[in-house]
Tab-separated table of C-alpha atoms and ligand atoms in Angstrom:
chain	number	residue	atom	x	y	z
A	1	MET	CA	-23.924	20.737	-35.153
A	2	ARG	CA	-25.873	18.813	-32.587
A	3	ARG	CA	-22.831	16.842	-31.618
A	4	SER	CA	-20.841	19.943	-30.969
A	5	THR	CA	-23.586	21.382	-28.797
A	6	LEU	CA	-23.613	18.122	-26.824
A	7	ALA	CA	-19.860	18.288	-26.526
A	8	ALA	CA	-20.065	21.908	-25.338
A	9	LEU	CA	-22.672	20.910	-22.769
A	10	ALA	CA	-20.517	18.020	-21.596
A	11	LEU	CA	-17.609	20.422	-21.267
A	12	CYS	CA	-19.656	22.863	-19.299
A	13	THR	CA	-20.894	20.198	-16.963
A	14	THR	CA	-17.400	18.873	-16.482
A	15	PHE	CA	-16.162	22.264	-15.497
A	16	GLY	CA	-19.201	23.015	-13.380
A	17	PHE	CA	-20.402	25.812	-15.640
A	18	SER	CA	-23.848	24.509	-16.182
A	19	SER	CA	-25.191	25.567	-12.830
A	20	SER	CA	-23.818	29.087	-13.130
A	21	ILE	CA	-25.350	29.338	-16.672
A	22	LEU	CA	-28.682	28.288	-15.212
A	23	ALA	CA	-28.291	30.758	-12.376
A	24	ALA	CA	-27.462	33.491	-14.873
A	25	GLY	CA	-30.609	32.660	-16.838
A	26	ASP	CA	-32.696	32.760	-13.670
A	27	ALA	CA	-31.125	36.097	-12.678
A	28	GLU	CA	-31.998	37.502	-16.106
A	29	GLN	CA	-35.624	36.432	-15.759
A	30	ARG	CA	-35.854	37.758	-12.218
A	31	THR	CA	-34.340	41.036	-13.416
A	32	ALA	CA	-36.903	41.237	-16.220
A	33	GLU	CA	-39.754	40.592	-13.777
A	34	SER	CA	-38.392	43.194	-11.350
A	35	ARG	CA	-38.187	45.744	-14.170
A	36	ALA	CA	-41.784	45.061	-15.111
A	37	VAL	CA	-43.066	45.463	-11.553
A	38	ILE	CA	-41.114	48.674	-11.072
A	39	LYS	CA	-42.353	50.067	-14.355
A	40	ALA	CA	-45.925	49.540	-13.152
A	41	PHE	CA	-45.144	50.908	-9.668
A	42	ALA	CA	-43.330	54.003	-11.000
A	43	GLY	CA	-46.099	54.621	-13.555
A	44	GLU	CA	-48.813	54.583	-10.938
A	45	LEU	CA	-46.806	56.811	-8.684
A	46	LYS	CA	-46.140	59.324	-11.408
A	47	THR	CA	-49.829	59.499	-12.318
A	48	ALA	CA	-50.889	59.916	-8.693
A	49	LEU	CA	-48.243	62.607	-8.089
A	50	LYS	CA	-49.053	64.518	-11.259
A	51	GLY	CA	-52.784	64.473	-10.449
A	52	ALA	CA	-52.265	65.649	-6.896
A	53	MET	CA	-49.831	68.410	-7.937
A	54	LYS	CA	-52.366	69.611	-10.480
A	55	SER	CA	-55.334	69.650	-8.162
A	56	GLY	CA	-53.784	70.738	-4.873
A	57	GLY	CA	-50.153	71.756	-5.436
A	58	PRO	CA	-47.150	70.337	-3.603
A	59	LEU	CA	-48.642	70.731	-0.103
A	60	GLU	CA	-51.435	68.297	-0.881
A	61	ALA	CA	-49.261	66.136	-3.017
A	62	ILE	CA	-47.130	65.409	0.029
A	63	ALA	CA	-49.854	62.925	1.001
A	64	VAL	CA	-49.241	61.012	-2.252
A	65	CYS	CA	-45.620	60.411	-1.242
A	66	ASN	CA	-46.459	60.028	2.378
A	67	GLU	CA	-49.258	57.511	2.137
A	68	THR	CA	-49.875	56.450	-1.426
A	69	ALA	CA	-46.309	55.569	-2.414
A	70	PRO	CA	-45.774	52.992	0.384
A	71	ALA	CA	-49.286	51.613	-0.217
A	72	ILE	CA	-48.629	51.162	-3.946
A	73	ALA	CA	-45.264	49.518	-3.138
A	74	THR	CA	-46.890	47.094	-0.701
A	75	ARG	CA	-49.647	46.207	-3.128
A	76	HIS	CA	-47.167	45.426	-5.964
A	77	GLY	CA	-44.977	43.459	-3.502
A	78	ASP	CA	-47.825	41.450	-2.002
A	79	ALA	CA	-49.055	40.378	-5.465
A	80	LYS	CA	-45.754	38.600	-5.998
A	81	ASP	CA	-44.759	37.768	-2.412
A	82	TRP	CA	-41.808	40.136	-2.776
A	83	ASP	CA	-40.671	43.093	-0.667
A	84	VAL	CA	-40.944	46.221	-2.843
A	85	GLY	CA	-39.892	49.656	-1.584
A	86	ARG	CA	-37.830	52.789	-2.118
A	87	THR	CA	-34.634	53.839	-0.486
A	88	SER	CA	-31.870	56.439	-0.781
A	89	LEU	CA	-28.484	57.550	0.513
A	90	LYS	CA	-30.313	60.655	1.830
A	91	ILE	CA	-33.659	59.539	3.157
A	92	ARG	CA	-36.804	61.420	4.136
A	93	ASN	CA	-38.675	58.537	5.772
A	94	PRO	CA	-36.402	56.817	8.312
A	95	GLY	CA	-38.384	53.605	7.641
A	96	SER	CA	-36.869	53.572	4.141
A	97	ALA	CA	-33.235	53.617	5.307
A	98	PRO	CA	-30.973	51.409	3.186
A	99	ASP	CA	-29.353	48.297	4.635
A	100	VAL	CA	-25.673	47.389	3.971
A	101	TRP	CA	-26.349	45.798	0.586
A	102	GLU	CA	-28.611	48.653	-0.553
A	103	THR	CA	-26.046	51.252	0.580
A	104	SER	CA	-23.310	49.611	-1.459
A	105	VAL	CA	-25.506	49.372	-4.563
A	106	LEU	CA	-26.527	53.027	-4.192
A	107	GLN	CA	-22.893	54.000	-3.868
A	108	SER	CA	-22.062	51.970	-7.000
A	109	PHE	CA	-24.865	53.791	-8.857
A	110	GLU	CA	-23.201	57.114	-7.935
A	111	GLN	CA	-19.935	55.804	-9.334
A	112	ARG	CA	-21.581	54.556	-12.493
A	113	LYS	CA	-23.254	57.997	-12.941
A	114	ALA	CA	-19.864	59.707	-12.427
A	115	GLY	CA	-18.600	57.373	-15.148
A	116	GLY	CA	-21.194	58.777	-17.556
A	117	GLU	CA	-23.876	56.060	-17.371
A	118	ASP	CA	-27.487	57.102	-17.922
A	119	VAL	CA	-29.368	57.110	-14.585
A	120	LYS	CA	-32.667	56.318	-16.304
A	121	THR	CA	-31.650	52.766	-17.175
A	122	MET	CA	-29.341	52.053	-14.259
A	123	ASP	CA	-30.086	48.927	-12.298
A	124	TYR	CA	-28.502	45.994	-10.561
A	125	GLY	CA	-29.520	42.566	-9.345
A	126	GLU	CA	-27.914	39.475	-7.755
A	127	PHE	CA	-28.537	36.415	-5.626
A	128	VAL	CA	-27.480	36.981	-1.990
A	129	GLU	CA	-28.155	35.558	1.402
A	130	LEU	CA	-30.505	37.533	3.607
A	131	ASP	CA	-31.220	36.422	7.164
A	132	GLY	CA	-29.958	32.979	6.280
A	133	LYS	CA	-32.125	32.595	3.202
A	134	LYS	CA	-31.261	32.759	-0.508
A	135	VAL	CA	-32.947	35.727	-2.169
A	136	PHE	CA	-32.685	37.719	-5.364
A	137	ARG	CA	-32.187	41.412	-4.716
A	138	TYR	CA	-32.715	44.080	-7.309
A	139	MET	CA	-32.439	47.865	-7.335
A	140	LYS	CA	-33.258	50.456	-9.997
A	141	ALA	CA	-32.060	54.029	-9.758
A	142	ILE	CA	-34.555	56.872	-9.614
A	143	PRO	CA	-33.526	60.093	-11.401
A	144	THR	CA	-34.544	63.469	-10.041
A	145	GLY	CA	-36.916	65.291	-12.434
A	146	GLU	CA	-38.177	68.866	-12.348
A	147	VAL	CA	-41.408	68.073	-10.433
A	148	CYS	CA	-39.359	66.457	-7.651
A	149	LEU	CA	-37.690	69.744	-6.825
A	150	ASN	CA	-40.957	71.026	-5.303
A	151	CYS	CA	-40.276	68.716	-2.342
A	152	HIS	CA	-36.646	67.502	-2.728
A	153	GLY	CA	-34.941	70.627	-4.122
A	154	GLY	CA	-33.171	73.423	-2.255
A	155	ASP	CA	-34.556	76.934	-2.777
A	156	ASN	CA	-37.414	75.539	-4.943
A	157	VAL	CA	-39.287	74.247	-1.868
A	158	LYS	CA	-42.030	76.688	-0.800
A	159	PRO	CA	-42.096	77.730	2.846
A	160	GLU	CA	-45.447	76.091	3.568
A	161	VAL	CA	-44.203	72.809	2.014
A	162	GLU	CA	-41.009	73.067	4.012
A	163	ALA	CA	-43.034	73.522	7.209
A	164	LYS	CA	-45.204	70.495	6.457
A	165	LEU	CA	-42.210	68.334	5.625
A	166	ALA	CA	-40.463	69.429	8.821
A	167	GLU	CA	-43.552	68.472	10.798
A	168	LEU	CA	-43.862	65.011	9.200
A	169	TYR	CA	-40.104	64.273	8.833
A	170	PRO	CA	-38.111	66.130	11.488
A	171	ASP	CA	-34.961	64.219	10.405
A	172	ASP	CA	-35.443	64.830	6.627
A	173	LYS	CA	-32.268	64.397	4.613
A	174	ALA	CA	-33.889	64.244	1.162
A	175	ARG	CA	-33.349	67.871	0.198
A	176	GLY	CA	-30.962	69.862	-1.984
A	177	TYR	CA	-31.340	67.717	-5.104
A	178	SER	CA	-30.865	68.995	-8.675
A	179	ILE	CA	-32.317	67.652	-11.928
A	180	GLY	CA	-30.484	64.511	-13.022
A	181	ASP	CA	-29.285	63.559	-9.556
A	182	ILE	CA	-29.989	60.064	-8.282
A	183	ARG	CA	-32.816	60.711	-5.815
A	184	GLY	CA	-32.748	57.059	-4.687
A	185	ALA	CA	-33.766	53.663	-5.943
A	186	PHE	CA	-36.551	51.173	-6.098
A	187	THR	CA	-35.575	48.066	-4.155
A	188	ILE	CA	-36.903	44.505	-4.392
A	189	VAL	CA	-36.274	41.309	-2.448
A	190	GLN	CA	-37.548	38.097	-4.125
A	191	PRO	CA	-37.497	34.879	-2.137
A	192	ALA	CA	-35.315	32.343	-4.081
A	193	GLU	CA	-35.550	29.027	-2.264
B	1	HEC	C1	-45.289	66.825	-3.045
B	1	HEC	C2	-43.966	66.555	-2.457
B	1	HEC	C3	-43.116	65.529	-3.170
B	1	HEC	C4	-42.776	65.513	-4.471
B	1	HEC	C5	-43.213	66.461	-5.601
B	1	HEC	C6	-41.884	64.392	-4.617
B	1	HEC	N1	-41.684	63.767	-3.445
B	1	HEC	FE1	-40.469	62.174	-3.083
B	1	HEC	N2	-41.072	62.135	-1.191
B	1	HEC	C7	-41.946	63.020	-0.597
B	1	HEC	C8	-42.273	62.584	0.729
B	1	HEC	C9	-43.261	63.206	1.697
B	1	HEC	C10	-41.563	61.358	0.960
B	1	HEC	C11	-41.572	60.446	2.126
B	1	HEC	C12	-42.537	59.271	1.809
B	1	HEC	C13	-42.656	58.278	2.950
B	1	HEC	O1	-42.991	58.701	4.074
B	1	HEC	O2	-42.398	57.098	2.673
B	1	HEC	C14	-40.822	61.153	-0.269
B	1	HEC	C15	-39.973	60.053	-0.452
B	1	HEC	C16	-39.306	59.777	-1.602
B	1	HEC	C17	-38.471	58.601	-1.805
B	1	HEC	C18	-38.243	57.467	-0.812
B	1	HEC	C19	-36.952	57.604	-0.030
B	1	HEC	C20	-37.003	58.597	1.073
B	1	HEC	O3	-36.277	59.621	0.923
B	1	HEC	O4	-37.792	58.458	2.048
B	1	HEC	C21	-38.008	58.685	-3.080
B	1	HEC	C22	-37.091	57.722	-3.754
B	1	HEC	C23	-38.583	59.870	-3.659
B	1	HEC	N3	-39.388	60.508	-2.741
B	1	HEC	C24	-38.398	60.247	-4.953
B	1	HEC	C25	-39.069	61.279	-5.576
B	1	HEC	C26	-38.928	61.590	-6.983
B	1	HEC	C27	-38.016	60.867	-7.964
B	1	HEC	C28	-39.801	62.674	-7.220
B	1	HEC	C29	-40.089	63.331	-8.566
B	1	HEC	C30	-40.556	62.424	-9.619
B	1	HEC	C31	-40.422	62.986	-5.985
B	1	HEC	N4	-39.976	62.153	-5.038
B	1	HEC	C32	-41.351	64.017	-5.837
B	1	HEC	C33	-42.439	64.131	-1.171
B	1	HEC	C34	-42.409	64.453	-2.498
């Protein structure tokens, strides 16, 4: 038994597989850590949004998305020395615009959804080079739920909410969503060297 394991290891090394196996293990761990951070981030965001919607309605809840969401993202990122944020193919905040890698992952999410995959568990991560440095990048799709339609829907958006959004985001593209659509994705960059 042990001998065969050794033989297998020797084979792997000979063919240069061992480093890719190690990298795969590392990617798995980084993916697991990313999922945990996003779970915490999304949970906090949901609680803050629900609370604000209950106490002040969508008009006041805009502040949660406007100020609280980026603040929560930064706090979770800083704790790990990662970049944590949100992005989308149709953005509201121009500061959250996707880069080339994020755009291609978001497009692949749309294809995976069209292929019948569940948006709730859809994610993707890989090692890439960013600005000359090795990093691990990870994204997790964000499904559109009913509450989101108050501010990202079509006709569901109240006139006063629409006016406030237009004032804050004159170039807003994040409208016209339906339940189940991919609203965007959480996005993480982990330094990897
Ligand atoms: C009360 C209004 C409101 C509700 C409800 C709301 N959002 Fe937003 N959303 C915003 C605002 C405002 C921004 C821009 C935040 C910023 O400036 O970074 C935003 C931004 C986003 C972004 C970042 C990408 C972008 O377009 O700038 C995502 C992703 C997002 N919302 C998803 C959701 C999801 C999913 C829900 C439902 C669970 C939801 N939102 C509910 C107002 C809302």
